[in-house]
Coordinates of C-alpha atoms and ligand atoms in Angstrom, one line a residue:
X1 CA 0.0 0.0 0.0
X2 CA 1.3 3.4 -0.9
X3 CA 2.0 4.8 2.5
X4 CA -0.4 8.0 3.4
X5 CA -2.5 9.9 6.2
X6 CA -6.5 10.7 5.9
X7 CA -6.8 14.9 5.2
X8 CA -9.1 14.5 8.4
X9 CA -6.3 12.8 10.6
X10 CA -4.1 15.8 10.0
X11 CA -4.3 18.3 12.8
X12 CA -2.6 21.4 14.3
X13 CA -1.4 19.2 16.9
X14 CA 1.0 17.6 14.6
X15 CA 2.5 20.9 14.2
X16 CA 5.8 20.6 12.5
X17 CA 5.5 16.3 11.9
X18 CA 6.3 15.1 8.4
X19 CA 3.4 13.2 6.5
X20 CA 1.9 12.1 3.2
X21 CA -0.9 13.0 1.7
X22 CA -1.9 11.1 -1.2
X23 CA -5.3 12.2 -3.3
X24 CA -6.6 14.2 -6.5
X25 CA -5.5 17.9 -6.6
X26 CA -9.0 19.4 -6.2
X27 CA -7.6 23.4 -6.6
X28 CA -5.1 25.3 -7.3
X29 CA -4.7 28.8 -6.8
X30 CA -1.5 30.4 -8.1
X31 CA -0.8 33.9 -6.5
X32 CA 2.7 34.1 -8.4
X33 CA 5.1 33.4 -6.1
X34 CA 3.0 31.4 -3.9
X35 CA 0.9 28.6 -5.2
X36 CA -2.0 26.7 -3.1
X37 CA -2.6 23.3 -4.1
X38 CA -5.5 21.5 -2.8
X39 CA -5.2 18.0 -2.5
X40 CA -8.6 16.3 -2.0
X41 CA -8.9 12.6 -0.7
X42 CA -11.8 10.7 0.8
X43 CA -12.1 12.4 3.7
X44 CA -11.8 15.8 3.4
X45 CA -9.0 18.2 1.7
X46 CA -5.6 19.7 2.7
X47 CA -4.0 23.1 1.4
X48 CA -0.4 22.5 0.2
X49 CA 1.7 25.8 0.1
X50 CA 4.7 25.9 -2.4
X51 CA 6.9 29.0 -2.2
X52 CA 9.1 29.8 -4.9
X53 CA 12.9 30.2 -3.6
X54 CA 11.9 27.6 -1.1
X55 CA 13.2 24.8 -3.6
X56 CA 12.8 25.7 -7.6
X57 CA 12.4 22.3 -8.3
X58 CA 9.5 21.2 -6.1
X59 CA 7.9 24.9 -7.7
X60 CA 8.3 24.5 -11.1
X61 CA 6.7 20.8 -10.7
X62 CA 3.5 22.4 -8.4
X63 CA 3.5 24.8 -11.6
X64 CA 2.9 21.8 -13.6
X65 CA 0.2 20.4 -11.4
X66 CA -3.4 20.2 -13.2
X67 CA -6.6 19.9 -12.0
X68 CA -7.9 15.9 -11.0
X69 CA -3.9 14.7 -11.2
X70 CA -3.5 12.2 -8.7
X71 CA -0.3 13.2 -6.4
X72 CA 1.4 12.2 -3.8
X73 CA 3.1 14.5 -1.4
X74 CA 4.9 14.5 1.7
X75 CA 5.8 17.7 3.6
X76 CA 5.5 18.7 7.3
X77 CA 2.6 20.0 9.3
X78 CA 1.8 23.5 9.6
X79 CA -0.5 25.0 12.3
X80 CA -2.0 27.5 10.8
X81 CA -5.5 29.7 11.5
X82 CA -5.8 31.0 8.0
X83 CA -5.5 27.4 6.2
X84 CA -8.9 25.5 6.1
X85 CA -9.1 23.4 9.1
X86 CA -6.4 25.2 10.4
X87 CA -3.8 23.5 9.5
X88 CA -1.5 23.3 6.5
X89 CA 1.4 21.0 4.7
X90 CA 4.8 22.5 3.7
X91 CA 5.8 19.9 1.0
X92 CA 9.2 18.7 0.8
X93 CA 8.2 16.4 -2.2
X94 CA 5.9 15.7 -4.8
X95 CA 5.2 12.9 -7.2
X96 CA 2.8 12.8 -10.1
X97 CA 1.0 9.4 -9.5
X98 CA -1.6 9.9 -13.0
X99 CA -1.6 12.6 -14.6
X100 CA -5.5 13.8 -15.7
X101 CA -6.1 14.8 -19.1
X102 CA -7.4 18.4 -19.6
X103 CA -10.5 19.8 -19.9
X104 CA -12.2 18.2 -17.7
X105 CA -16.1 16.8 -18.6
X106 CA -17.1 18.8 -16.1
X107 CA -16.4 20.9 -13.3
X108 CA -15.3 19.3 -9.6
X109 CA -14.2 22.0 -7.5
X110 CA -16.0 25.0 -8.2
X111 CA -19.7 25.4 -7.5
X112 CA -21.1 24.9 -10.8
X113 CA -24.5 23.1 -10.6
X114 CA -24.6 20.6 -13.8
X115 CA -27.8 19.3 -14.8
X116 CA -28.3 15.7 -13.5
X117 CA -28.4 14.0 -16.6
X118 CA -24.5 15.4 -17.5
X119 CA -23.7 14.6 -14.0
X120 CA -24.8 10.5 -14.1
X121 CA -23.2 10.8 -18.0
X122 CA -19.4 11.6 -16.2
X123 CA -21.1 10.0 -13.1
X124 CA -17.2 9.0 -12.1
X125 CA -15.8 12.7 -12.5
X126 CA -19.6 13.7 -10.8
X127 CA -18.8 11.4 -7.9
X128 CA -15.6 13.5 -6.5
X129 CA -17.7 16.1 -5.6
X130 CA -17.6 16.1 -2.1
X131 CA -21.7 16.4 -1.9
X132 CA -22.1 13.6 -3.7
X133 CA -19.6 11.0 -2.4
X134 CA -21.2 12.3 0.9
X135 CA -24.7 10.7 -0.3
X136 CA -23.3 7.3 -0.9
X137 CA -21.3 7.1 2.6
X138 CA -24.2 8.1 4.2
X139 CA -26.0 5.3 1.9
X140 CA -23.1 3.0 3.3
X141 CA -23.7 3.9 7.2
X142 CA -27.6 3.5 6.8
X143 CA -27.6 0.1 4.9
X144 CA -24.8 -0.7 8.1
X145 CA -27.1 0.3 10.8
X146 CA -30.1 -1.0 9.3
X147 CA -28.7 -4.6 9.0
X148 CA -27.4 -3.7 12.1
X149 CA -30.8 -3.6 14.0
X150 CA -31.8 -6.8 12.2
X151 CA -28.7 -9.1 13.7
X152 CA -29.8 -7.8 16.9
X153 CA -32.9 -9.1 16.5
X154 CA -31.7 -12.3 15.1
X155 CA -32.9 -12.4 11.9
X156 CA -30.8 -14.4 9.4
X157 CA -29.3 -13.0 6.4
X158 CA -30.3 -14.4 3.2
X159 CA -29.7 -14.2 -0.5
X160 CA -32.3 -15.5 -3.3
X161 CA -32.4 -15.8 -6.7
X162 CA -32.5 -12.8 -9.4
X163 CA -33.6 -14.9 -12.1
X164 CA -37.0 -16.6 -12.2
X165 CA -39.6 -18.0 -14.3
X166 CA -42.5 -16.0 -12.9
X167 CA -42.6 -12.0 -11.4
X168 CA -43.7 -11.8 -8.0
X169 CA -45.5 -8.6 -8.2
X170 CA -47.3 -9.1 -11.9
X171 CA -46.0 -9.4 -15.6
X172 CA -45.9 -6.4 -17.0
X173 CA -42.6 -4.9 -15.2
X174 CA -41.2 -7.9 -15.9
X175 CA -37.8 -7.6 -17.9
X176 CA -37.2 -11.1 -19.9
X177 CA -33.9 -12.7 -20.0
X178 CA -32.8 -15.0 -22.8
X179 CA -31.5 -18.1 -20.5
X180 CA -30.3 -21.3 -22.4
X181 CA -32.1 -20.2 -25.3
X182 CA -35.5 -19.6 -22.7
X183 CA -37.3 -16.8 -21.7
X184 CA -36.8 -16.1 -18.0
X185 CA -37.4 -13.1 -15.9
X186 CA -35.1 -10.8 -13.5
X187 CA -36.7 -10.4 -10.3
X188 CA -39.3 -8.1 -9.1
X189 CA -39.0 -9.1 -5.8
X190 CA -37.9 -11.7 -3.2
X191 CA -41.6 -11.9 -2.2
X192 CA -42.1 -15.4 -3.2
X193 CA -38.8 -17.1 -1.9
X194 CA -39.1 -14.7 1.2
X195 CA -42.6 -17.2 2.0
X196 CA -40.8 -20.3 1.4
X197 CA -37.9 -20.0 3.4
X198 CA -40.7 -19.1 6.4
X199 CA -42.2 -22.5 5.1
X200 CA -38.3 -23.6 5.6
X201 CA -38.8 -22.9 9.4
X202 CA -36.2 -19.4 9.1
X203 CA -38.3 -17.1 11.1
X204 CA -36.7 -14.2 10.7
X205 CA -35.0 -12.9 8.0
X206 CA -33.7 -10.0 6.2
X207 CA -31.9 -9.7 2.2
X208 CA -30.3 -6.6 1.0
X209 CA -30.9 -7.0 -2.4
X210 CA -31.6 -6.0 -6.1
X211 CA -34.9 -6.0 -7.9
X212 CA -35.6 -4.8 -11.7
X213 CA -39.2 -3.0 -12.5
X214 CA -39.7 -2.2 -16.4
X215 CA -41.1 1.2 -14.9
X216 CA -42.7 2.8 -18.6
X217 CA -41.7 6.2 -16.9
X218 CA -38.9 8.2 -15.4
X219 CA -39.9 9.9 -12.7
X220 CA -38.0 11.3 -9.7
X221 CA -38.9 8.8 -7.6
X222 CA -38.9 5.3 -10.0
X223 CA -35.6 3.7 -11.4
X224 CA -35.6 0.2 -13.5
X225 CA -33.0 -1.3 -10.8
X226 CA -33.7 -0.9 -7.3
X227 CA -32.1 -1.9 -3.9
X228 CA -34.5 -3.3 -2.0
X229 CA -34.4 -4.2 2.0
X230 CA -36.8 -7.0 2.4
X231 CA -37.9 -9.0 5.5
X232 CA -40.0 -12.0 6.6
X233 CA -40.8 -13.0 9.9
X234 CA -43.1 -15.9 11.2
X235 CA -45.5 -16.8 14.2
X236 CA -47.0 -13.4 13.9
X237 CA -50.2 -12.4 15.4
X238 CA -51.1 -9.8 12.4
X239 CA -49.8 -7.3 10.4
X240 CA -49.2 -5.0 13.0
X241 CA -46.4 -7.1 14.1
X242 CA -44.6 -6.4 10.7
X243 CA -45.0 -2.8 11.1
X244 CA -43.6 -2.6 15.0
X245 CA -40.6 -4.5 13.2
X246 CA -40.8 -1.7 10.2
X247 CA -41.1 1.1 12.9
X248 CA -38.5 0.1 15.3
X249 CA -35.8 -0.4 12.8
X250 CA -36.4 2.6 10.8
X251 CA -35.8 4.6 14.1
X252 CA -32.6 2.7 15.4
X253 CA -31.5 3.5 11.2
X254 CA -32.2 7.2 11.6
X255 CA -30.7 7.2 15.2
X256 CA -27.8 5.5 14.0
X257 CA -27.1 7.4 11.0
X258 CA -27.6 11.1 13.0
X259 CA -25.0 9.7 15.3
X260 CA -22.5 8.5 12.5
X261 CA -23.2 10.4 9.8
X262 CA -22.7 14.1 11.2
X263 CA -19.9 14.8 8.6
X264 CA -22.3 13.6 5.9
X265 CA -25.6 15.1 6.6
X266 CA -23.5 18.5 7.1
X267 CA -22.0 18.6 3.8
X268 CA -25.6 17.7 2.7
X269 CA -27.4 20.4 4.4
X270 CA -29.7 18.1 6.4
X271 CA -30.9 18.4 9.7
X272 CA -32.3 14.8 10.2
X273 CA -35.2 14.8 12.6
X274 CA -35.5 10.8 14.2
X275 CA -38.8 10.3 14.7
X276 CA -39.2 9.6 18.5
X277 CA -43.3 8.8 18.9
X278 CA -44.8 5.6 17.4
X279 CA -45.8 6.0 14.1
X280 CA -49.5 7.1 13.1
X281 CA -51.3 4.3 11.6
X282 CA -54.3 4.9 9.5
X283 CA -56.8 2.8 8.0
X284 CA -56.8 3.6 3.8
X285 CA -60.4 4.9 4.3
X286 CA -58.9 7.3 6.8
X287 CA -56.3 8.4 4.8
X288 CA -58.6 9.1 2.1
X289 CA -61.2 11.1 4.1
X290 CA -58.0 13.3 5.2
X291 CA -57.3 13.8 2.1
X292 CA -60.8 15.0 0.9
X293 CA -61.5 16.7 4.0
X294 CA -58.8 18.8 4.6
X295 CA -57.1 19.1 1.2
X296 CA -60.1 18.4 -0.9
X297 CA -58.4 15.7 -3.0
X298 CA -59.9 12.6 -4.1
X299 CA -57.6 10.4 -5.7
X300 CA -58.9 8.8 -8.9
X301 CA -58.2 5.2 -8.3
X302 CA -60.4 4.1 -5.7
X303 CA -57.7 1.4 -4.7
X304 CA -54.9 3.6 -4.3
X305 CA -53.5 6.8 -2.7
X306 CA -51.6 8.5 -6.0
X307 CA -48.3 10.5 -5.3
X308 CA -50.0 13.9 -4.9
X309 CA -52.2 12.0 -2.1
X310 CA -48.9 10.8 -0.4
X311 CA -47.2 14.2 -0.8
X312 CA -50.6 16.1 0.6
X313 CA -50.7 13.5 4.0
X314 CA -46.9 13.7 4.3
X315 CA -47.3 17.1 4.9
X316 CA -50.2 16.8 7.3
X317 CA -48.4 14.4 9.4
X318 CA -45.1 16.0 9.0
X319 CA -46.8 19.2 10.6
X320 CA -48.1 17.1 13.6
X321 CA -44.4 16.0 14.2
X322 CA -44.4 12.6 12.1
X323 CA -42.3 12.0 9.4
X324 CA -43.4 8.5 9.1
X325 CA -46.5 6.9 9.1
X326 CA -48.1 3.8 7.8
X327 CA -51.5 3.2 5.6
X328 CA -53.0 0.4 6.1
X329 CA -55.6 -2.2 4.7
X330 CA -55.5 -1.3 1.0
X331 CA -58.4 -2.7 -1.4
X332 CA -57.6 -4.9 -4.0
X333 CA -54.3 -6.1 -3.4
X334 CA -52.0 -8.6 -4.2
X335 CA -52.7 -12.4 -3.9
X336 CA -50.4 -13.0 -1.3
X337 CA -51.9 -10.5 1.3
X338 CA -54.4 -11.5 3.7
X339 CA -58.0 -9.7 2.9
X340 CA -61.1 -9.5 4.3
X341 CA -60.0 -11.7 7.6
X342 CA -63.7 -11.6 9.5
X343 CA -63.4 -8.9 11.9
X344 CA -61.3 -6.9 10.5
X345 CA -62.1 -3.2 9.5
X346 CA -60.1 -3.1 6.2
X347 CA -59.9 -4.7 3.3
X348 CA -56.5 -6.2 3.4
X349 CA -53.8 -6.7 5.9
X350 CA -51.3 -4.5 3.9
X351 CA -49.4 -1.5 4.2
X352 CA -47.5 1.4 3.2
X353 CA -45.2 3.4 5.1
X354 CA -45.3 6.9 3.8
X355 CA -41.8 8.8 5.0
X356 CA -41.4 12.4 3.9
X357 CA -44.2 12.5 1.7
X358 CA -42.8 9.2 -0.3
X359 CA -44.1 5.4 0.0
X360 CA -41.1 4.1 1.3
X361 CA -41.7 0.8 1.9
X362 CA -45.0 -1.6 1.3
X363 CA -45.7 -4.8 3.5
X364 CA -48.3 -6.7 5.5
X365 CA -49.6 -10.0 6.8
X366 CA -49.7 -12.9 3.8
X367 CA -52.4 -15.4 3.2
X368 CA -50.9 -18.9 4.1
X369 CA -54.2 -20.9 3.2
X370 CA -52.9 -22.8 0.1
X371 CA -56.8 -22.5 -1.2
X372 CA -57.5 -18.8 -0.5
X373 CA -54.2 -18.2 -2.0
X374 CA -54.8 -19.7 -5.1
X375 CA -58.7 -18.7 -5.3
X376 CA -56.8 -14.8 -4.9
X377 CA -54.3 -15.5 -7.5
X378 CA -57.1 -17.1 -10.7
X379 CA -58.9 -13.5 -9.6
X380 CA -56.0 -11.8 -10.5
X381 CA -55.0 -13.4 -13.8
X382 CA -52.1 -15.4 -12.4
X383 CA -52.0 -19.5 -13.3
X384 CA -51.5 -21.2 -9.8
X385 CA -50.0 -23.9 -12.3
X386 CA -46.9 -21.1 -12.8
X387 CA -46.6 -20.8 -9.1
X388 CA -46.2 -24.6 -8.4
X389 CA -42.7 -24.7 -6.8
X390 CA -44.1 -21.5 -4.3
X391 CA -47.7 -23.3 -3.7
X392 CA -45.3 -26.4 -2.9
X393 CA -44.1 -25.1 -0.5
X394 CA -47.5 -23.8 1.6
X395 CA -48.7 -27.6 1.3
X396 CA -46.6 -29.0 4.0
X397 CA -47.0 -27.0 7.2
X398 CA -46.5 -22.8 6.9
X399 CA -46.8 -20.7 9.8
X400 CA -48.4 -17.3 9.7
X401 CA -46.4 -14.9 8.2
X402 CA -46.0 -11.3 7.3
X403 CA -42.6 -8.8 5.7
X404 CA -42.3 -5.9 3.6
X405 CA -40.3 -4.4 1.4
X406 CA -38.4 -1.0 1.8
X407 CA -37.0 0.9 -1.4
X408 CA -33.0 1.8 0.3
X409 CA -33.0 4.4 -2.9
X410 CA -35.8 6.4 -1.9
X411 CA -34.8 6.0 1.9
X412 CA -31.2 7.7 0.9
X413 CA -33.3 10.3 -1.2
X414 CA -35.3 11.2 1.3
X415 CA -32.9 11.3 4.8
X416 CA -30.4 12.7 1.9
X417 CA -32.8 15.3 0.9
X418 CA -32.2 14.7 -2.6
X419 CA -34.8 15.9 -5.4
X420 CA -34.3 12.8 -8.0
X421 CA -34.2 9.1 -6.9
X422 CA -31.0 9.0 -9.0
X423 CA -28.9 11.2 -7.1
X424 CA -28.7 8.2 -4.6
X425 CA -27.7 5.4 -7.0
X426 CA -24.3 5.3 -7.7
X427 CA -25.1 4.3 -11.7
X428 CA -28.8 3.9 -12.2
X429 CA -30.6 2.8 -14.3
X430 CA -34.1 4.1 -16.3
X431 CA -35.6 3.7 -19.6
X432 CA -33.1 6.2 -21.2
X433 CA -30.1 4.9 -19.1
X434 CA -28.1 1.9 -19.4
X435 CA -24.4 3.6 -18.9
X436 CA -22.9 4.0 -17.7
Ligands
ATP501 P1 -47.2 -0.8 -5.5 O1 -47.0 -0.7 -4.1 O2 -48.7 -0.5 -5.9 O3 -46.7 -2.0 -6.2 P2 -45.0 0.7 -6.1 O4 -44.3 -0.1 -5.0 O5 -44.3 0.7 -7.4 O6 -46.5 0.4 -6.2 P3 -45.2 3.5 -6.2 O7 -44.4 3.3 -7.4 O8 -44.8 4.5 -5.2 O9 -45.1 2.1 -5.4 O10 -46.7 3.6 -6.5 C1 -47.5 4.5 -5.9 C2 -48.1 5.4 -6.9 O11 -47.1 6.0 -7.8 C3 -49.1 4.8 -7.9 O12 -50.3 4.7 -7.4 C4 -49.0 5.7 -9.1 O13 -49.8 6.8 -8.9 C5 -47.6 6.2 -9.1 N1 -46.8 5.4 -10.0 C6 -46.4 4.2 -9.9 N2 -45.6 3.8 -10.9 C7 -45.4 4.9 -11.7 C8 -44.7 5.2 -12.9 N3 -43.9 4.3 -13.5 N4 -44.8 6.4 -13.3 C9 -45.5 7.4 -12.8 N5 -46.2 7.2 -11.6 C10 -46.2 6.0 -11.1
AMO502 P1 -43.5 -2.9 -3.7 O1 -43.8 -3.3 -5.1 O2 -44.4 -1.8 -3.1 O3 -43.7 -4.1 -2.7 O4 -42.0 -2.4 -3.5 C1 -41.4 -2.2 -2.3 C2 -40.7 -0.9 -2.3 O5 -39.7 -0.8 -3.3 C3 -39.5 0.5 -3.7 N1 -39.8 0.5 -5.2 C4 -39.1 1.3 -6.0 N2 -38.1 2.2 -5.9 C5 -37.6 2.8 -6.9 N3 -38.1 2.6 -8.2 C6 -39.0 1.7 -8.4 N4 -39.4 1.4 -9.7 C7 -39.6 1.0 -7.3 N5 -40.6 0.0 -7.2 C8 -40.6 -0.2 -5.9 C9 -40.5 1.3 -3.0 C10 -41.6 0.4 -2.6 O6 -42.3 0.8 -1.4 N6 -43.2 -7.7 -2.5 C11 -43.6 -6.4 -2.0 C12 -43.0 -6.2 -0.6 C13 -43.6 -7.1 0.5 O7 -44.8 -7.2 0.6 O8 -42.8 -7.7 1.2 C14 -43.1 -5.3 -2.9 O9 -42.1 -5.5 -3.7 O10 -39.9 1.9 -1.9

């Protein structure tokens, strides 16, 4: 390893100590005799003074310097309260480790706001920016904390398969794959593996995982390739069960990340409020009469709450105190929900959690009566024949059940206050983006 010290490690304390920095040169400003190099690494940046008449050599070769080369340089500490951070680095050498060709695509250290579409195109130029690398550490210490929570809790980590023969969550965001000269299908969701390993006897368990929706639209909030948190657990009493698992670990993510991710949500500009009371929970029919009553909006589809719905109740809860809340017992849903359980005053044991304005996550009690299941799924179109290998596995002993799954794209987009989905994805994809 090429021997070096973090910008952030450096401090005044180290007044007069030799180290190396190693990193891209972010700035430069030259004030004729005096040049400024800023070296930018991971962490942070550090201001590199050259002085001519100090050493010509070392001068001439800062002279050379360009923007985005890669460098190397050692030098000794300077405390100093006019450099940023207070400290500064008197080189005593310098070495050109890749030299970057000039102009660059686009701008990295000055406060030029490039559309987003020329951003994701140079998306590895883009990704220097210091706001931007901060979205996808942030991303790195929420996806940390939430798995965290769920090892505590001892669920079991799992991976299923990406390529399948049937979608879980209906054909037409299906994308086909050729495979061995057949048509198969990337996956929508872990949904129907997610039942069978609670068939397996797993309880609890969690995937961090991919799933690919032929979304017909870009929108700000809908990408082709998601990252999805799902989770299953068994021996439930009813969907609320699933939601106290939803609501707990959402807050331990959001406490986690406020605590870790100071640096982060700084350079981002967000103030992230953790939700400390328990989460409103609404019926649909509720949610609905809000919405006409105090907003006067009906949403069209009578099974659904459409994104200005969700926007409109995010801010109504939002002004009560509640980022988060959940909707529950939506008509008309999928066959593997529970619906109209006798006694019940909703339709279906599912729900949404709305965060910020922004279904975050959709989840709920499932239907583990082989026959209801089946009667649900000829309803909806779907040939139980297709589903054999699932319905299998329902056959021979299933405890009740109940999970969700949570979009992590739109949970960085929304704790990162970002306006497009895509600012959270390192290289997403849509219907008019493949690269890179
Ligand atoms: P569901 O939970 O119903 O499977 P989803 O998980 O895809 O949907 P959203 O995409 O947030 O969740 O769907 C909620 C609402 O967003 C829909 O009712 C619809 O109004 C809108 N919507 C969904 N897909 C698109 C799309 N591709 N383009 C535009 N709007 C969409
Ligand atoms: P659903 O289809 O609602 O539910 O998806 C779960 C969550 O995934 C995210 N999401 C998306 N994010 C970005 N772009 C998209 N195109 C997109 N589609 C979905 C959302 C959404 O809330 N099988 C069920 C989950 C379950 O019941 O366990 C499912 O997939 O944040």
């Amino acid at each position: 390893m090429i021997e070096r010290t973090y910008s952030d490690d450096i401090t005044a304390e180290q007044d007069g100590e030799t180290v190396s920095i190693a990193g891209h040169v972010h700035d430069i400003r030259d004030l004729g005799g005096l040049s400024f190099v800023i070296v930018r690494d991971r962490e942070g940046q550090t201001q590199v003074v050259f002085k001519e008449g100090n050493d010509e050599d070392l001068f001439e070769a800062a002279n050379d310097l360009g923007k985005e080369d890669v460098v190397r340089i050692t030098g000794s500490v300077k405390a100093s309260d006019q450099a940023p951070g207070g400290v500064e680095l008197m080189p005593s050498e310098l070495e050109v480790i890749n030299a970057a060709e000039s102009p660059l695509p686009m701008e990295v250290a000055k406060d030029i706001e490039s559309d987003l579409s020329t951003r994701l195109d140079n998306r590895s130029i883009d990704l220097r920016k210091p706001e931007a690398y901060a979205v996808f550490s942030l991303r790195s210490k929420l996806v940390n904390a939430m798995e965290e929570w769920f090892d505590g809790e001892g669920f079991r980590n799992v991976d299923t398969p990406l390529l399948s023969q049937e979608g879980a969550e209906g054909g037409a965001e299906l994308f086909p794959v050729v495979y061995y000269g057949e048509e198969v299908f990337l996956s929508q969701s872990p949904q129907l593996y997610k039942q069978m390993l609670m068939a397996a006897g797993f309880d609890k368990i969690y995937e961090t995982g991919t799933a690919f929706r032929a979304e017909a639209f870009a929108t700000s909030r809908h990408v082709s390739e998601i990252s999805m948190f799902d989770v299953e657990l068994a021996y439930i009493d009813d969907h609320h069960d699933v939601m106290d698992v939803q609501e707990e670990s959402l807050r331990h993510t959001l406490e986690r990340v406020s605590e870790n991710a100071t640096d982060e949500l700084e350079t981002l500009g967000v103030d992230l409020a953790v939700p400390t009371d328990p989460f409103p929970r609404v019926t649909f029919e509720e949610a609905r009469d809000i919405l006409a009553t105090e907003f006067d909006h009906v949403p069209e589809d009578e099974t659904d709450l459409d994104t200005k719905g969700e926007k409109l109740l995010g801010e109504y809860f939002e002004e009560q105190g509640h980022p988060a809340f959940f909707v529950v017992g939506y008509p008309d849903e999928k066959f593997y929900y529970k619906q109209d359980v006798p006694g019940d005053d909703i339709a279906s044991r599912k729900f949404d959690l709305i965060y910020k304005g922004q279904e975050l996550s959709s989840g709920g009690q499932r239907e583990h009566d082989i026959e209801t299941m089946s009667e649900y799924m000829e309803d909806q179109g779907a040939d139980p024949e297709n589903f054999h290998f699932y319905l299998e596995a329902f056959r021979f002993g299933i405890p009740p059940h109940g999970g969700y799954g949570l979009g992590i794209d739109r949970l960085v987009q929304k704790v990162g206050e970002l306006d497009n989905i895509k600012e959270a994805i390192l290289f997403p994809r849509d219907p008019d983006r493949v690269t890179p």
